[in-house]
Coordinates of N, CA, C and O in Angstrom, one line a residue:
X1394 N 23.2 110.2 -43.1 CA 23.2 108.9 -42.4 C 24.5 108.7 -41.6 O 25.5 108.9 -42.2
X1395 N 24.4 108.2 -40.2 CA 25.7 107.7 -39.6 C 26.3 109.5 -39.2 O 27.5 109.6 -39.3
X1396 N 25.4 110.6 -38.7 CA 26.2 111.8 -38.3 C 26.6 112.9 -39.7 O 27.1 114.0 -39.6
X1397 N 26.3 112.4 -40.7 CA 26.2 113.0 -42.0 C 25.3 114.1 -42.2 O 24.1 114.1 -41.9
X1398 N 25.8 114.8 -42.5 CA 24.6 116.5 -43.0 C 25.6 117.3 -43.9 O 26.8 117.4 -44.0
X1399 N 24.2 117.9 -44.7 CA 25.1 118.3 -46.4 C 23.9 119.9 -46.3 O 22.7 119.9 -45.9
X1400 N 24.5 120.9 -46.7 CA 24.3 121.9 -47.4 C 24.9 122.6 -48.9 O 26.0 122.9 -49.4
X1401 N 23.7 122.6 -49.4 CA 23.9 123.1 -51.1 C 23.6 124.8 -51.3 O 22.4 125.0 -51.6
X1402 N 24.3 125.8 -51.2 CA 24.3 127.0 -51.5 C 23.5 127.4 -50.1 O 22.3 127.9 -50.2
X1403 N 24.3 127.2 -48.6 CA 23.4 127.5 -47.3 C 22.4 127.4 -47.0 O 21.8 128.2 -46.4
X1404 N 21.8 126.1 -47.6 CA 20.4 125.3 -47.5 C 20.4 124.3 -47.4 O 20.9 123.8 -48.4
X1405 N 19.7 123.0 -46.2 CA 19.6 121.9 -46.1 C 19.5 121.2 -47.1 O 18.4 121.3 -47.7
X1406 N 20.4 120.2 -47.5 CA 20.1 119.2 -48.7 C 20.3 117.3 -47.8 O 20.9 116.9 -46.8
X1407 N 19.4 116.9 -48.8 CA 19.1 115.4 -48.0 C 20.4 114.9 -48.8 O 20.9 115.6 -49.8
X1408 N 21.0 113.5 -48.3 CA 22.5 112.8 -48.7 C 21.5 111.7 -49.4 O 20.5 111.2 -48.9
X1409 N 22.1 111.8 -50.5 CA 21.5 110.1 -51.0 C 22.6 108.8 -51.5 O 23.8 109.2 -51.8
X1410 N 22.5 108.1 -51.5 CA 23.2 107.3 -51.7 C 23.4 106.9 -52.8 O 22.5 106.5 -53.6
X1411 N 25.4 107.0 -53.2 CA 25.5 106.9 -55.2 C 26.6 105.7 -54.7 O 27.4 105.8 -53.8
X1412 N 26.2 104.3 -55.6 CA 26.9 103.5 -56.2 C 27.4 102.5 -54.9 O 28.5 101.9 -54.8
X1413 N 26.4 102.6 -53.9 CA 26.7 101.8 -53.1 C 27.0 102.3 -51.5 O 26.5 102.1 -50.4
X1414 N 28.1 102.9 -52.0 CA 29.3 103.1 -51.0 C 29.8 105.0 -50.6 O 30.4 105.4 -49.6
X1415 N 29.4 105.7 -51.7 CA 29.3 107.1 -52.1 C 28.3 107.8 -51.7 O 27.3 107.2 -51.8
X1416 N 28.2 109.1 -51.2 CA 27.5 109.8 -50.9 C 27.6 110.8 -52.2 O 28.6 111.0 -52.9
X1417 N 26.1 111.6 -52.4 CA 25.4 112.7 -53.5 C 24.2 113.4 -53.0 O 23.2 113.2 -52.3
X1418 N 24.8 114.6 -53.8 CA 23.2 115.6 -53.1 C 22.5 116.4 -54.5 O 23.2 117.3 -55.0
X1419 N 21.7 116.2 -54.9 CA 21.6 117.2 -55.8 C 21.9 118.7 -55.7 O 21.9 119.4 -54.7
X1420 N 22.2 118.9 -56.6 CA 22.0 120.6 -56.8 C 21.7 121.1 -58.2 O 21.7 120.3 -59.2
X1421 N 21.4 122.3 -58.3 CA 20.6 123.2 -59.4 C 21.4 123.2 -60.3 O 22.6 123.0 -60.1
X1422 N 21.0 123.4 -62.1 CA 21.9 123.9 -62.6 C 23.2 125.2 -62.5 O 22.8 126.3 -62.2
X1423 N 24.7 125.1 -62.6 CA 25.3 125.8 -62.8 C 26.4 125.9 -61.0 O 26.4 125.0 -60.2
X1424 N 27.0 126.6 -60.8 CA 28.1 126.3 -59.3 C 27.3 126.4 -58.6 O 26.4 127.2 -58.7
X1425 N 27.5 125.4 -57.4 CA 27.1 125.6 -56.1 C 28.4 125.1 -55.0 O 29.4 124.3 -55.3
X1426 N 28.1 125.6 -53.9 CA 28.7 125.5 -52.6 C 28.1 124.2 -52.0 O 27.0 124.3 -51.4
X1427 N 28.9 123.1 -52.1 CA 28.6 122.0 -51.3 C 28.9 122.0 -50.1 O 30.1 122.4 -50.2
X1428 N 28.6 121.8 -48.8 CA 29.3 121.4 -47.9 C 29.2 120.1 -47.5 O 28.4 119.3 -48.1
X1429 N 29.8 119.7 -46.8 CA 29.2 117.9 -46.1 C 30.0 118.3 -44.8 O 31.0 119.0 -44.7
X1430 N 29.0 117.5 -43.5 CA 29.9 118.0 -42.2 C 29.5 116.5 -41.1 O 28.5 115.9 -41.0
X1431 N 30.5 116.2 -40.7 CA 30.2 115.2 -39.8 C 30.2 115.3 -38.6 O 31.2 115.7 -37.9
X1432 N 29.3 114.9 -38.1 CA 29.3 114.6 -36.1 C 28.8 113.9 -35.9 O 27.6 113.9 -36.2
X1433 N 29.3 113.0 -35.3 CA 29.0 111.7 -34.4 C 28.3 111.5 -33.3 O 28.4 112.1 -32.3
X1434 N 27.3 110.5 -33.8 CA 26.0 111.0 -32.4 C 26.4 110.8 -31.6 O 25.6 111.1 -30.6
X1435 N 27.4 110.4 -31.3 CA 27.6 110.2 -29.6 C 28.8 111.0 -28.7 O 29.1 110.8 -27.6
X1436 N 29.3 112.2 -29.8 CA 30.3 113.5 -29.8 C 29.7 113.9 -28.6 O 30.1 113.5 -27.5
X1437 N 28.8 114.7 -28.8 CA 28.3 115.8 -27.7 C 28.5 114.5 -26.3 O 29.3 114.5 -25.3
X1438 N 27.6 113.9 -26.5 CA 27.6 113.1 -25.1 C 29.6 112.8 -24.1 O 30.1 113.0 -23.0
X1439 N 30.0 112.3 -25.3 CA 31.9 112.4 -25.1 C 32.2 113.3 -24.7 O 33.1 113.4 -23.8
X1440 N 31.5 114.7 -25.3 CA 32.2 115.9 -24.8 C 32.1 116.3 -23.2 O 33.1 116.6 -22.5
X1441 N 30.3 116.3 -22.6 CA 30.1 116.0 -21.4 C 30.8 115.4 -20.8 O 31.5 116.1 -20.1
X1442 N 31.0 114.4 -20.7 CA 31.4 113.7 -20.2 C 32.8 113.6 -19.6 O 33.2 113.3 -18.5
X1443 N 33.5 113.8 -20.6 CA 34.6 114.0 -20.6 C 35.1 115.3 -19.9 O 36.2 115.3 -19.4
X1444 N 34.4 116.4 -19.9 CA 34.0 117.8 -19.6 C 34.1 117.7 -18.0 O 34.9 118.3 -17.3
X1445 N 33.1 116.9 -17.6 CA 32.6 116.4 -16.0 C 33.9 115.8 -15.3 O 34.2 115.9 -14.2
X1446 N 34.4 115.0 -16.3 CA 35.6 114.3 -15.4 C 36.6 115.1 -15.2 O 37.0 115.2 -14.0
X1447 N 37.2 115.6 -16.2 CA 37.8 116.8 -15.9 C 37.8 117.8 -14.8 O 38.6 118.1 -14.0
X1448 N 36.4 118.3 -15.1 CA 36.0 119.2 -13.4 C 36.0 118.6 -12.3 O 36.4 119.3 -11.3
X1449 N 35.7 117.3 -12.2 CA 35.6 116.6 -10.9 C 37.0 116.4 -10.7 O 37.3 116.8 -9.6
X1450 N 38.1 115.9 -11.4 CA 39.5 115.6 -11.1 C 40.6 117.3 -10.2 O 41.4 117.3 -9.3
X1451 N 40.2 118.1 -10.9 CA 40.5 119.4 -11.1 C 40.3 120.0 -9.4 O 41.1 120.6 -8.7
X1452 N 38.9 119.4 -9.1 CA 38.5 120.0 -7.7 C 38.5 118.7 -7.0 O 37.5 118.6 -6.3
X1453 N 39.2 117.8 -6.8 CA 39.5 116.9 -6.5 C 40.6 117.3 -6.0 O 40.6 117.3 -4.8
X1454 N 41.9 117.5 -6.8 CA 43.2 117.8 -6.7 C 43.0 119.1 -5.7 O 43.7 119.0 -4.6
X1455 N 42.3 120.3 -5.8 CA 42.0 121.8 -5.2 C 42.0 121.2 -3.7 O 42.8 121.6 -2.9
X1456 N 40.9 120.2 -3.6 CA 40.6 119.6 -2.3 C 41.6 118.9 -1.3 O 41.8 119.2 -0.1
X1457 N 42.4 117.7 -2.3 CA 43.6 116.8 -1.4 C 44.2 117.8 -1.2 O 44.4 118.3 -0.1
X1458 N 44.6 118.6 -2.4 CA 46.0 119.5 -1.7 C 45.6 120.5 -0.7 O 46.5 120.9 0.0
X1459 N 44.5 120.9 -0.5 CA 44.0 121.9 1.2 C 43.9 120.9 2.2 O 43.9 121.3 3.3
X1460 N 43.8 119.8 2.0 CA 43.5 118.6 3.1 C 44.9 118.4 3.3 O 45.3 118.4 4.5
X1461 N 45.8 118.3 2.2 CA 47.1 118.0 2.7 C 47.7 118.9 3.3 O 48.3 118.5 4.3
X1462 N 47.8 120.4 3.1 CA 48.5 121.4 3.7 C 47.9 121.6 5.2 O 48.5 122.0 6.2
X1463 N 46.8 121.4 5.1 CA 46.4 121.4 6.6 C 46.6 120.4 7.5 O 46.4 120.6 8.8
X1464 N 47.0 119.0 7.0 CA 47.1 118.4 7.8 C 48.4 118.3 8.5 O 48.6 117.8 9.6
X1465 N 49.4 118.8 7.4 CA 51.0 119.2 8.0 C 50.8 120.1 8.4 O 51.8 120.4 9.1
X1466 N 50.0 121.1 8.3 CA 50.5 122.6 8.6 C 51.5 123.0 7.8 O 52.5 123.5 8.3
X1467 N 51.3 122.8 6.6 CA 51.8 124.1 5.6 C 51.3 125.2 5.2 O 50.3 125.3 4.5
X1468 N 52.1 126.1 5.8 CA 51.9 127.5 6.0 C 53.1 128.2 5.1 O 54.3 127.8 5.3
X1469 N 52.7 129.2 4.0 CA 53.5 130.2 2.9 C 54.0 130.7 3.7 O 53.1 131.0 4.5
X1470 N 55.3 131.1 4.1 CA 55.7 132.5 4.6 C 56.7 133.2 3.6 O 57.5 132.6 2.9
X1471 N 56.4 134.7 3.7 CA 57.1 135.2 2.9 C 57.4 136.3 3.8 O 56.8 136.8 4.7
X1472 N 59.1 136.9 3.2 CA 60.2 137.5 4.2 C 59.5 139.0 4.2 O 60.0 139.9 4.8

């Protein structure tokens, strides 16, 4: 619940809810490997997003600065 997912010995286990406020998952007699992992449903979309802005700023900057060197005529010379 809320981006929550649990694996018990690399197998999907459902979260239930202990004592209110706690999360529990069953497992078998004897050790197991719990895991619990969180991601937030709205991560991936942040990540896009955030991803896109980036690229657009990136080639943004590629762009002014060829617009600016050509508009002065800045030209590299090397000896």
């Amino acid at each position: 619940d809320g981006g929550w997912s649990a694996t018990v010995n690399g197998k999907d286990a459902k979260i239930h809810k202990a004592n209110y406020s706690f999360m529990a998952v069953k497992t078998g007699i004897g050790n197991s490997k719990i895991e619990l992992h969180y991601l937030p449903e709205g991560f991936k979309l942040g990540v896009i997003i955030s991803s896109s802005t980036l690229l657009f700023m990136l080639a943004l900057i590629v762009f002014e600065s060829k617009k600016y060197k050509k508009k002065y005529n800045m030209v590299s010379t090397t000896s």
